Coordinates of C-alpha atoms in Angstrom, one line a residue:
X24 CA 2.8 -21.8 -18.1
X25 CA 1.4 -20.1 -14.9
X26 CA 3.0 -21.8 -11.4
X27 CA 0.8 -21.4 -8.3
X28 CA 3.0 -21.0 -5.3
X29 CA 2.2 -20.9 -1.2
X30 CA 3.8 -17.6 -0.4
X31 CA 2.1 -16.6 3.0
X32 CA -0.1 -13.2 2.7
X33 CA -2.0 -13.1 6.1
X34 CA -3.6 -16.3 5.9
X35 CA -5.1 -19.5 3.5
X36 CA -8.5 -19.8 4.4
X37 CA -10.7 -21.2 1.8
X38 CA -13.4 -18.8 0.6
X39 CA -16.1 -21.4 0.4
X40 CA -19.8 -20.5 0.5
X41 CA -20.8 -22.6 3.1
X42 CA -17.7 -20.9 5.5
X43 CA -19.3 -17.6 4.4
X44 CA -22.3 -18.5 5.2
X45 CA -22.2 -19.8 8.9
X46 CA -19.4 -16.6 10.0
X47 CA -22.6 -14.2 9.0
X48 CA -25.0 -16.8 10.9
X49 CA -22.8 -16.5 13.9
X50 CA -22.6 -12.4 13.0
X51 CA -26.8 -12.3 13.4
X52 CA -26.4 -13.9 16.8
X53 CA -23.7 -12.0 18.3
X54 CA -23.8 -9.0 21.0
X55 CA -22.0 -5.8 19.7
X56 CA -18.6 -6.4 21.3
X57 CA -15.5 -7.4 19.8
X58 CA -16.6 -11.4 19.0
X59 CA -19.0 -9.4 16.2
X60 CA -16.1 -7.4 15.2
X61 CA -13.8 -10.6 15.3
X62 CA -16.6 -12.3 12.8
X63 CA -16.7 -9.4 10.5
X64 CA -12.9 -9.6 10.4
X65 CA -13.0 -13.6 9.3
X66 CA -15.7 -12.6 6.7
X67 CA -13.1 -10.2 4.8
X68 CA -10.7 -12.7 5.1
X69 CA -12.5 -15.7 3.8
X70 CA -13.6 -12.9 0.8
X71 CA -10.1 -11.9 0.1
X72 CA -8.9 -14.3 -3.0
X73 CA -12.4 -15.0 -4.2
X74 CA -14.3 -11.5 -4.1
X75 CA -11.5 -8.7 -2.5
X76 CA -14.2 -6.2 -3.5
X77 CA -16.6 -7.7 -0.9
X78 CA -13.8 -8.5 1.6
X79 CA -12.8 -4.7 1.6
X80 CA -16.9 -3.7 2.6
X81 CA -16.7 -6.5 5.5
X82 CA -13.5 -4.7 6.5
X83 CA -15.2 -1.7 6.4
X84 CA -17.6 -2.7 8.3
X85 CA -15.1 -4.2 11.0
X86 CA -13.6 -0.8 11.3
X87 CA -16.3 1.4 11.8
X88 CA -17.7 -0.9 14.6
X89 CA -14.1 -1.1 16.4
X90 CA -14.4 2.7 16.0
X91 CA -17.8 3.0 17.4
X92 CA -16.9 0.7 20.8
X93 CA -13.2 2.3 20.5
X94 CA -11.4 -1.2 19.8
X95 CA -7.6 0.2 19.0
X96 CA -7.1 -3.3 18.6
X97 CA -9.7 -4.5 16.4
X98 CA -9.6 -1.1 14.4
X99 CA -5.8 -1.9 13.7
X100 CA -6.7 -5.5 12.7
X101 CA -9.8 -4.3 10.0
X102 CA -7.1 -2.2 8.7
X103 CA -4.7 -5.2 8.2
X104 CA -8.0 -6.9 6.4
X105 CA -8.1 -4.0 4.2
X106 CA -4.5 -4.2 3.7
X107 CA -5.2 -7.8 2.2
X108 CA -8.1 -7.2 0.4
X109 CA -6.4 -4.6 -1.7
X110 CA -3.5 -7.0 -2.2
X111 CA -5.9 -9.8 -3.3
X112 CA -7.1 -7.4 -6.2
X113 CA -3.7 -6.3 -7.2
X114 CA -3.6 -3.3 -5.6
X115 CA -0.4 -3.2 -3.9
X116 CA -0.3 0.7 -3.0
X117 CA -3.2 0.5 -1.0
X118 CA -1.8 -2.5 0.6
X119 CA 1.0 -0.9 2.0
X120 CA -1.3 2.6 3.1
X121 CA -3.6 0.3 5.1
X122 CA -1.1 -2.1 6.6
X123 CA 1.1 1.1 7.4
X124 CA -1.7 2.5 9.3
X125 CA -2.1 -0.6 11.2
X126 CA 1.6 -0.9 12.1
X127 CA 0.7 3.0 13.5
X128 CA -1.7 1.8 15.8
X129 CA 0.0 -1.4 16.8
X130 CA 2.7 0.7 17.8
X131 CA 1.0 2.7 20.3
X132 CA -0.6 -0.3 21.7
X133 CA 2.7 -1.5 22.3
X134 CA 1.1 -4.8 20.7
X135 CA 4.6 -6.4 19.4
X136 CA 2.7 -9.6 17.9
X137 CA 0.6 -8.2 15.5
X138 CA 2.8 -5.6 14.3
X139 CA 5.0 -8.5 14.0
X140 CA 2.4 -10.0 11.5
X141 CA 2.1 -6.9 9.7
X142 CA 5.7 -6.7 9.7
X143 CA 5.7 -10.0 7.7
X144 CA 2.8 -9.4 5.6
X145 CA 4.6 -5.5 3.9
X146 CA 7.6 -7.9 3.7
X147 CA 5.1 -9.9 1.2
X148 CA 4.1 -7.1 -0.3
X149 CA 7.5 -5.7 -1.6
X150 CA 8.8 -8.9 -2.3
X151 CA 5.9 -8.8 -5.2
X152 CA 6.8 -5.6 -6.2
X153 CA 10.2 -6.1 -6.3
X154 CA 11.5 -4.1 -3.9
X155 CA 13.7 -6.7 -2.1
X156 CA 15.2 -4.5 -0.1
X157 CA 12.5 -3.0 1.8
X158 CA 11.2 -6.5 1.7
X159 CA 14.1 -8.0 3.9
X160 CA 13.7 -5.1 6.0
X161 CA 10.4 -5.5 7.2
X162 CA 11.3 -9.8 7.5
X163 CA 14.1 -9.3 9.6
X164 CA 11.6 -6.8 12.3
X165 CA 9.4 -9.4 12.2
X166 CA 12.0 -12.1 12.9
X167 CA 13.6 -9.9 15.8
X168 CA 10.2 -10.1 17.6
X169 CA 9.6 -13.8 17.3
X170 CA 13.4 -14.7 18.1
X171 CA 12.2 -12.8 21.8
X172 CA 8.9 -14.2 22.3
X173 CA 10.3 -17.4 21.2
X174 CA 7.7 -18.3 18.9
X175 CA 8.7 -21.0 16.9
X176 CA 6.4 -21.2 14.2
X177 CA 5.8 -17.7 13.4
X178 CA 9.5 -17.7 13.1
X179 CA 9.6 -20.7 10.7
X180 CA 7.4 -18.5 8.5
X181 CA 9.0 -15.5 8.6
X182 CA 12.6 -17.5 7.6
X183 CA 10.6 -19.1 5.3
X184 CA 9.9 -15.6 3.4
X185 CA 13.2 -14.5 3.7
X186 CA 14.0 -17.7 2.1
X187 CA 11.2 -16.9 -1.0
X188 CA 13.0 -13.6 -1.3
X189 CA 16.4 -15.1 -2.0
X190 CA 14.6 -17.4 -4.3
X191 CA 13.0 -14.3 -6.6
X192 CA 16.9 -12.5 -6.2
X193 CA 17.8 -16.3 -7.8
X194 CA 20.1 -16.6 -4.8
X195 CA 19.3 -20.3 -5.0
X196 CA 21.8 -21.4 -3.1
X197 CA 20.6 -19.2 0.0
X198 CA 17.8 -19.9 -0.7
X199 CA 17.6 -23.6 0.0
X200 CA 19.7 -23.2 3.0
X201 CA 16.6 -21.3 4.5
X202 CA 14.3 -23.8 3.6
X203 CA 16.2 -26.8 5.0
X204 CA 16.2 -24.6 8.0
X205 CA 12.6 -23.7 7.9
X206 CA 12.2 -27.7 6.5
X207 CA 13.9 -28.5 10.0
X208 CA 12.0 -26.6 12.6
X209 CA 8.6 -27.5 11.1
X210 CA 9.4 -30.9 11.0
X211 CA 10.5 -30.9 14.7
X212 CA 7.4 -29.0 16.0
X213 CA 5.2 -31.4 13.9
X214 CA 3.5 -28.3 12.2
X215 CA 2.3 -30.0 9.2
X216 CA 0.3 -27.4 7.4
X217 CA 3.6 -25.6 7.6
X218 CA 5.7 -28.0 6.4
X219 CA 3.3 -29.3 3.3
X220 CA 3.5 -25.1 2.3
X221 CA 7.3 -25.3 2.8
X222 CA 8.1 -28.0 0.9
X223 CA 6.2 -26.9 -2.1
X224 CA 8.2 -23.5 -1.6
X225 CA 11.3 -25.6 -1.8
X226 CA 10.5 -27.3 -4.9
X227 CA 10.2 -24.4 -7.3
X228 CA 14.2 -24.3 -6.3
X229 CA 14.4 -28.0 -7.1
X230 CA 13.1 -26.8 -10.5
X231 CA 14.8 -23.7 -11.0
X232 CA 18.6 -26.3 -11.2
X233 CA 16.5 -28.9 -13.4
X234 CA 16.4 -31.3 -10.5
X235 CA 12.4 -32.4 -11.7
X236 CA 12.5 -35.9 -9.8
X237 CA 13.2 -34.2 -6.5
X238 CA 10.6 -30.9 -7.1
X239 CA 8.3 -34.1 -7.6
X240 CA 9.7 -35.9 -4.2
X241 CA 8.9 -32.9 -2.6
X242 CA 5.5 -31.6 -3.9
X243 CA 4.0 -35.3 -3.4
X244 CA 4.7 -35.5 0.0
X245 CA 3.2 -31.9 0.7
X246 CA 0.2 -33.5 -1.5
X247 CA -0.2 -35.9 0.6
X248 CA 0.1 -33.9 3.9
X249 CA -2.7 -31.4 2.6
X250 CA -5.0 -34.4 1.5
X251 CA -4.6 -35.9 5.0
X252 CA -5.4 -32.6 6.7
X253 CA -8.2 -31.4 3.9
X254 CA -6.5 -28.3 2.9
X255 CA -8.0 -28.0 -0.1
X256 CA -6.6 -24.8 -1.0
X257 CA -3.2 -26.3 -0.8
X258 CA -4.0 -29.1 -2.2
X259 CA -5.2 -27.5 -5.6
X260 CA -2.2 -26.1 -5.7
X261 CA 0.3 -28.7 -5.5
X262 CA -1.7 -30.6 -8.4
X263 CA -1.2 -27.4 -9.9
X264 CA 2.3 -27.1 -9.5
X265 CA 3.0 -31.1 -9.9
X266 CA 1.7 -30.7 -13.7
X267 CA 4.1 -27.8 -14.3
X268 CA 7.1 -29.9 -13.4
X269 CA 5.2 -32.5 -15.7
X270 CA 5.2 -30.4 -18.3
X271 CA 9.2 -29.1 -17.7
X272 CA 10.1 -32.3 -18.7
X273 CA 7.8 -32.9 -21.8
X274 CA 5.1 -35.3 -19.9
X275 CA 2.3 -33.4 -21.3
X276 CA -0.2 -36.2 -20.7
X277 CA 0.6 -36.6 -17.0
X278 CA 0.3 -33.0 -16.9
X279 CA -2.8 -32.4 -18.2
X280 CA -4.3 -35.3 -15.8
X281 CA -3.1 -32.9 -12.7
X282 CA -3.9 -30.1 -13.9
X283 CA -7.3 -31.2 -14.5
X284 CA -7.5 -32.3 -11.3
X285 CA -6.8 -28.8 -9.9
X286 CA -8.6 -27.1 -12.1
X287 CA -12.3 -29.2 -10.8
X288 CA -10.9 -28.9 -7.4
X289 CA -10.5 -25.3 -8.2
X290 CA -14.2 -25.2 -9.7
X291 CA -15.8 -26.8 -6.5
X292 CA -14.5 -23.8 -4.1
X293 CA -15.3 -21.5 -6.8
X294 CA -11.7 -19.8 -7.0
X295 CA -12.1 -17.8 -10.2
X296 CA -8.2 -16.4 -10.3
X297 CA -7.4 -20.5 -9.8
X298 CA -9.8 -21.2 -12.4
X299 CA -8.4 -18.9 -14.7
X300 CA -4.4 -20.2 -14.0
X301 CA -5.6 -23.8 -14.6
X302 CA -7.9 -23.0 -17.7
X303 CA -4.7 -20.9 -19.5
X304 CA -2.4 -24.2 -18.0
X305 CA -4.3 -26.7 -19.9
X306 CA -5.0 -24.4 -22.7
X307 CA -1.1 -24.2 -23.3
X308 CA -0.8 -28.2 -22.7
X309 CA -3.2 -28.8 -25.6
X310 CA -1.5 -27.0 -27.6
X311 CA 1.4 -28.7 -27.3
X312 CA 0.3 -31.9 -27.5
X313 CA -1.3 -30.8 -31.0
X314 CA 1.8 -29.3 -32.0
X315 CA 3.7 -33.0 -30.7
X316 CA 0.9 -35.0 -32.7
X317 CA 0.5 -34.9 -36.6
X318 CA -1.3 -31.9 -36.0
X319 CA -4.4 -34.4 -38.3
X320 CA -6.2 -34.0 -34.6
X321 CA -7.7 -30.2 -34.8
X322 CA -9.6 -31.5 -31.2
X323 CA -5.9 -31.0 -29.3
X324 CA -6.2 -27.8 -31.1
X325 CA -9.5 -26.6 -30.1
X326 CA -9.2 -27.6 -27.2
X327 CA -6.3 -25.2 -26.4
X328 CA -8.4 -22.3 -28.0
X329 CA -11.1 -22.7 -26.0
X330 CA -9.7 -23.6 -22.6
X331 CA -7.4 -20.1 -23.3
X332 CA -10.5 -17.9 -24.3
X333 CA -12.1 -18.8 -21.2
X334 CA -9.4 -18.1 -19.2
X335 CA -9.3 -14.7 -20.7
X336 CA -12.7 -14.3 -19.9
X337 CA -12.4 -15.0 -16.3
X338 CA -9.8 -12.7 -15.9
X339 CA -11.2 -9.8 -17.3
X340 CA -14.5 -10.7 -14.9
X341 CA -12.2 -10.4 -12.0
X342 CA -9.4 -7.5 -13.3
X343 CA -6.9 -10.3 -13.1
X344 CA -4.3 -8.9 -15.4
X345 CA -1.1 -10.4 -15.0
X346 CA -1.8 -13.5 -16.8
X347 CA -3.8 -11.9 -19.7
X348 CA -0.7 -11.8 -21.5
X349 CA 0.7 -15.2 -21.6
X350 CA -2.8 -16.6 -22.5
X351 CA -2.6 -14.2 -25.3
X352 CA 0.6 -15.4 -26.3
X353 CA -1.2 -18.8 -26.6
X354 CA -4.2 -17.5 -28.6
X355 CA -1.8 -15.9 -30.7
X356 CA -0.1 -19.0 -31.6
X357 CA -2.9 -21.3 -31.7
X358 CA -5.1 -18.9 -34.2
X359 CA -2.1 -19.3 -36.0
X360 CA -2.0 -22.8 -36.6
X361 CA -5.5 -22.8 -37.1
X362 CA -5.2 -20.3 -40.1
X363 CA -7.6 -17.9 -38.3
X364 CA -5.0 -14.9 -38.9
X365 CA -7.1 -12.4 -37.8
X366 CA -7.9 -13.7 -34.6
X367 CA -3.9 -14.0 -34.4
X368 CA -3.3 -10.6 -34.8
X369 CA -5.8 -9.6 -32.4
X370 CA -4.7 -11.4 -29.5
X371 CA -1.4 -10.1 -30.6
X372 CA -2.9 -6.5 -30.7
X373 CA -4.3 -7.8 -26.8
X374 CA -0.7 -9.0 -26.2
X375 CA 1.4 -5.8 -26.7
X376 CA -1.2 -3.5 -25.2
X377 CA -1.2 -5.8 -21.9
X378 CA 2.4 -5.3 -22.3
X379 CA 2.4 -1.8 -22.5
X380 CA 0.3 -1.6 -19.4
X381 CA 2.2 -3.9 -17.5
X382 CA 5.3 -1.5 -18.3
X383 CA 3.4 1.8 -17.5
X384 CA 2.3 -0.5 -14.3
X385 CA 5.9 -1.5 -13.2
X386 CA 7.3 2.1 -14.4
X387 CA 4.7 3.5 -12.0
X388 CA 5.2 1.0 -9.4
X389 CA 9.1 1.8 -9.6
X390 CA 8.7 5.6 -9.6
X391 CA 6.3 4.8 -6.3
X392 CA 9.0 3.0 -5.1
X393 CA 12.0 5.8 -5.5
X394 CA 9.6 8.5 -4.2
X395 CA 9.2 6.6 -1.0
X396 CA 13.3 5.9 -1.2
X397 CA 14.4 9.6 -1.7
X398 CA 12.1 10.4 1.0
X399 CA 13.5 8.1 3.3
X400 CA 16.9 9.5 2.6
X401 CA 15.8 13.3 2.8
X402 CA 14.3 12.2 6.1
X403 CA 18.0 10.7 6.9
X404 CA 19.5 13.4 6.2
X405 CA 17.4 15.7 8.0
X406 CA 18.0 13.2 11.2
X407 CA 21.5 13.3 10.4
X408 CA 21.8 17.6 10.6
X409 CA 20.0 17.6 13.3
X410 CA 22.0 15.5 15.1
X411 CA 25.0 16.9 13.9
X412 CA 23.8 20.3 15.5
X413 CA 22.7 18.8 18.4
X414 CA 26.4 17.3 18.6
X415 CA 27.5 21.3 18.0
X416 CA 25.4 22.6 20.6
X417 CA 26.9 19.7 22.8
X418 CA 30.4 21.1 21.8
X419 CA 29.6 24.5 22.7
X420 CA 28.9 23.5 26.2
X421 CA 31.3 21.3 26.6
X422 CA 33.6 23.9 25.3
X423 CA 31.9 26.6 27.4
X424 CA 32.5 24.4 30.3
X425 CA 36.0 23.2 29.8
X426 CA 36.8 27.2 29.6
X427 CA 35.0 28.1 33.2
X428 CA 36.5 25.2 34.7
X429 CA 40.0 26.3 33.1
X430 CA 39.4 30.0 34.7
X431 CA 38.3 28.3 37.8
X432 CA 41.9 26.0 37.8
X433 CA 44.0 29.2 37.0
X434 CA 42.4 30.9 40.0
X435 CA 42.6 28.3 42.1
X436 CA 46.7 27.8 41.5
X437 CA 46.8 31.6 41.5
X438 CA 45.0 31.3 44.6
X439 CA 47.6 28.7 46.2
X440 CA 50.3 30.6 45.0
X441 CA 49.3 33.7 46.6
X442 CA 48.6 31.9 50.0
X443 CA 51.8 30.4 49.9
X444 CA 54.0 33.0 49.1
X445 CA 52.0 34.8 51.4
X446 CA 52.5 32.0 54.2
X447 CA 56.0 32.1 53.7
X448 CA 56.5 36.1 53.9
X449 CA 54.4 35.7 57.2
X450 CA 57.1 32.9 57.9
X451 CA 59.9 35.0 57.4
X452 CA 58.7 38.2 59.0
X453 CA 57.4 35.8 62.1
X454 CA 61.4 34.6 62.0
X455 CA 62.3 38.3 61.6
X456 CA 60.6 39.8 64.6
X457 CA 61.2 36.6 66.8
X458 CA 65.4 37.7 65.6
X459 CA 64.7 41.5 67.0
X460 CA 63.2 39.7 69.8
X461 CA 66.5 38.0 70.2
X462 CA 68.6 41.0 69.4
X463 CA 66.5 43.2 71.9
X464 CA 66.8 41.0 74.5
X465 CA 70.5 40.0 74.1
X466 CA 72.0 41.9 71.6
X467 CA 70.6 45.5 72.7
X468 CA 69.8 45.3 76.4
X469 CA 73.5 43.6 77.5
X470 CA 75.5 46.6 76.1
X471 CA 73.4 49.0 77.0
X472 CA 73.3 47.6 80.6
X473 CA 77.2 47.9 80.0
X474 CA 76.5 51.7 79.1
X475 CA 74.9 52.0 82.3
X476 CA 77.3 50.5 84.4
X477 CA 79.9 52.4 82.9
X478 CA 78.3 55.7 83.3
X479 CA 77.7 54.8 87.1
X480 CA 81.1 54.4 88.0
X481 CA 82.4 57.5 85.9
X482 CA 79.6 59.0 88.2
X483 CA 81.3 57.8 91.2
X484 CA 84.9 58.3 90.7
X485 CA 86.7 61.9 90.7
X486 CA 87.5 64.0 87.6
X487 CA 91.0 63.6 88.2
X488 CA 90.9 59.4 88.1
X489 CA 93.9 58.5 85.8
X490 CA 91.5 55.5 84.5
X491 CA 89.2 57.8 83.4
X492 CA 90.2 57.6 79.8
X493 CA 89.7 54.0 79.7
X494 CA 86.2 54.1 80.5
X495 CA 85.8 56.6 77.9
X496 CA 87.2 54.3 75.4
X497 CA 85.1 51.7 76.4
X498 CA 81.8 53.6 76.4
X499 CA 83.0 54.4 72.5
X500 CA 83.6 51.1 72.2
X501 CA 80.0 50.0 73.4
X502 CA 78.0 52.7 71.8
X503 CA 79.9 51.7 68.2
X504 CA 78.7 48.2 68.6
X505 CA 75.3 49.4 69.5
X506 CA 75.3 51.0 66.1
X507 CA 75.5 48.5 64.2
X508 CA 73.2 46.2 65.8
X509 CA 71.0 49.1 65.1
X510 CA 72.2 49.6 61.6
X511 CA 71.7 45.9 62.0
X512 CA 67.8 46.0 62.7
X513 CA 67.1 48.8 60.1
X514 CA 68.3 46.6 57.7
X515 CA 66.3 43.3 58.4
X516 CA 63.2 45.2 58.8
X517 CA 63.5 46.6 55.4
X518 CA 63.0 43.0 53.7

């Protein structure tokens, strides 16, 4: 049995005709700015889960008239509209070209909110592919901007996808602690709407551990919320989703009566892929009451046959081909019990094919999904050599450097060394000469005045003067010791 869940794409809005109707009236009477771009913009949107093919020509639309009044903006935002579009009719490649293109544009805008949104809506996006990695990724870069700009509600949200991601790893436990967290903050800021969608989120974890009275607790009380506020949409869904818990525990009546319920709600806003869920739903719920009963009541049983085919139906009309091939399961069974064995085989034959696609589907989805990995880590890598020679070049200079500035030091201390030794020669020839000084004018000059004192009186005294000879000797006597003071000077000069 198909479960409708509230996992947040870029928005919930009903695509009802009258809606439809009065954006394109507004449209008509608009003046070619960006209000008419804005209305083109809500027109794709209200599209998106009822007729995507429609919702992508309004986004079209919205694009080239941003482009024509050159509305970066408003072009990034019809490219976010295509983004969902595509999503809305299960093409999830395109989803993630168009929203990566507005992401581009948001960027250079520096417009942090909406490429917050985007942020969150890829997150979306890989978390239905599978790829919960990349789908945490783009979460937490949304979550990083609202934690700044302190929005409180667009933060709620955003936990409150991390949280569904946890729920599809089967992380339960982390799971609900997001929710009560999400629970918490939604509650405080009286954000309803919010908090109806969250609680319904939370329940499918409630279901997951068997707890069925408390997935109940919780999906009444968001049933009640959305009924208050008239979000029909929502509302649908809950009924939906209370006659799967219904069903979990055997309470096929009460299950049928909700599901029912959801499927006319589902009629009056004409939402064919809801139509289609809730027809297979209560297809599969007949049949188990026939197979409960004596199985004497062939109505339970034609009732499941026909309920299924038409759900078949729808989603062929709309390429809605995921659950094609658990409402084939059930026409397989029920054709079965009806004896109608080729009809069986048929939607058997239906069955494995669907399978087969599905497989070829996911195969190509996960091959998409590597390319886009290995060329992430090429581009690494190629970061990660160029930074690595960047970090050589860096060494080179700094290597280059460090070598000047080492030449520079040795001249510098070869330079000092020079100077000082030269300082202190010049010290110790300065102390040399200032010593001849000395010895000139002492050491020289006294015995030579001696010499000349001497000589004067051996001038004035006769030859024949007895004391002659003792002048002599001390003239010999002088002159020795003038000798070596000379021998004296020679020899300091020299050093």
């Amino acid at each position: 049995m198909l479960t409708l869940f509230q996992m947040m794409v870029f928005s919930q809005t009903n695509p009802q005709t009258k809606y439809i109707d009065s954006l394109n009236n507004l449209f008509k009477k608009s003046p070619k700015d960006s209000s008419r771009v804005i209305l083109l913009e809500k027109i794709s949107l209200a599209y998106a889960n009822h007729d995507p093919a429609k919702g992508l020509e309004y986004a079209d639309k919205a694009y080239k008239l941003a482009t024509d009044l050159n509305l970066k903006n408003r072009q990034a935002a019809a490219m976010a509209m295509m983004a969902v579009n595509h999503l809305a009719a299960s093409n999830a490649e395109k989803g993630i070209e168009y929203n990566k293109k507005a992401i581009e544009i948001y960027k250079t805008l520096n417009n942090k909110k909406s490429l917050a949104a985007v942020y969150s809506n890829l997150s979306q996006i890989y978390l239905r592919q599978g790829n919960y990695d990349a789908a945490l990724e783009y979460s937490f870069s949304a979550l990083t901007v609202y934690d700044q700009s302190k929005e409180y509600r667009n933060k709620g949200i955003v936990l409150e996808n991390i949280a569904n991601i946890h729920y599809e790893l089967k992380n339960l436990k982390k799971a609900k602690t997001y929710y009560m967290q999400v629970l918490e903050i939604f509650k405080s800021y009286g954000l309803k709407t919010d908090l109806a969608r969250c609680m319904g989120n939370m329940s499918r974890v409630e279901m997951d551990i068997e707890n069925y009275p408390k997935a109940l607790e919780y999906l009444k009380k968001a049933l009640e919320i959305n009924q208050e506020l008239g979000n029909k949409n929502s509302e649908l869904i809950n009924l939906t989703n209370i006659g799967n818990v219904y069903s979990k525990q055997k309470q096929n009546k009460k299950a049928l009566t909700y599901m029912k319920r959801s499927l006319e709600m589902s009629e009056k806003l004409n939402m064919k892929n809801s139509i289609a869920v809730n027809r297979g739903n209560i297809g599969s719920i007949y049949l188990e009451l026939y197979k409960e009963s004596d199985q004497s009541d062939l109505t339970l049983l034609q009732n499941a046959i026909k309920n299924t085919e038409e759900a078949i139906r729808i989603c062929d009309s709309i390429g809605f081909i995921a659950p094609k091939m658990e409402f084939s399961q059930i026409l397989t069974e029920a054709y079965s019990l009806q004896r109608d064995y080729k009809k069986a085989f048929e939607a058997l034959q239906e069955k494995t094919d669907l399978s087969d696609s599905l497989k070829t589907v996911e195969a190509n989805q996960k091959l998409s999904i590597l390319e886009t990995e290995r060329a992430k880590s090429l581009k690494e890598k190629d970061l990660v050599i160029k930074n690595k020679e960047l970090e050589i070049i860096r060494l080179k200079s700094e290597k280059k450097t460090l070598f000047y500035s080492l030449i520079i030091s040795i001249l510098v201390i070869t330079f000092a060394f020079v100077i000082r030794s030269f300082l202190q020669k010049q010290k110790k020839h300065n102390q040399i000469l200032s010593e001849i000084k000395q010895i000139q004018s002492h050491d020289i000059r006294g015995p030579i005045a001696s010499i000349l004192g001497l000589t004067a009186l051996l001038k004035e005294r006769p030859a024949e003067d007895l004391s002659k000879n003792k002048l002599l000797e001390g003239i010999e006597e002088l002159a020795l010791k003038l000798d070596e003071i000379v021998i004296k000077i020679t020899k300091n000069s020299s050093l």
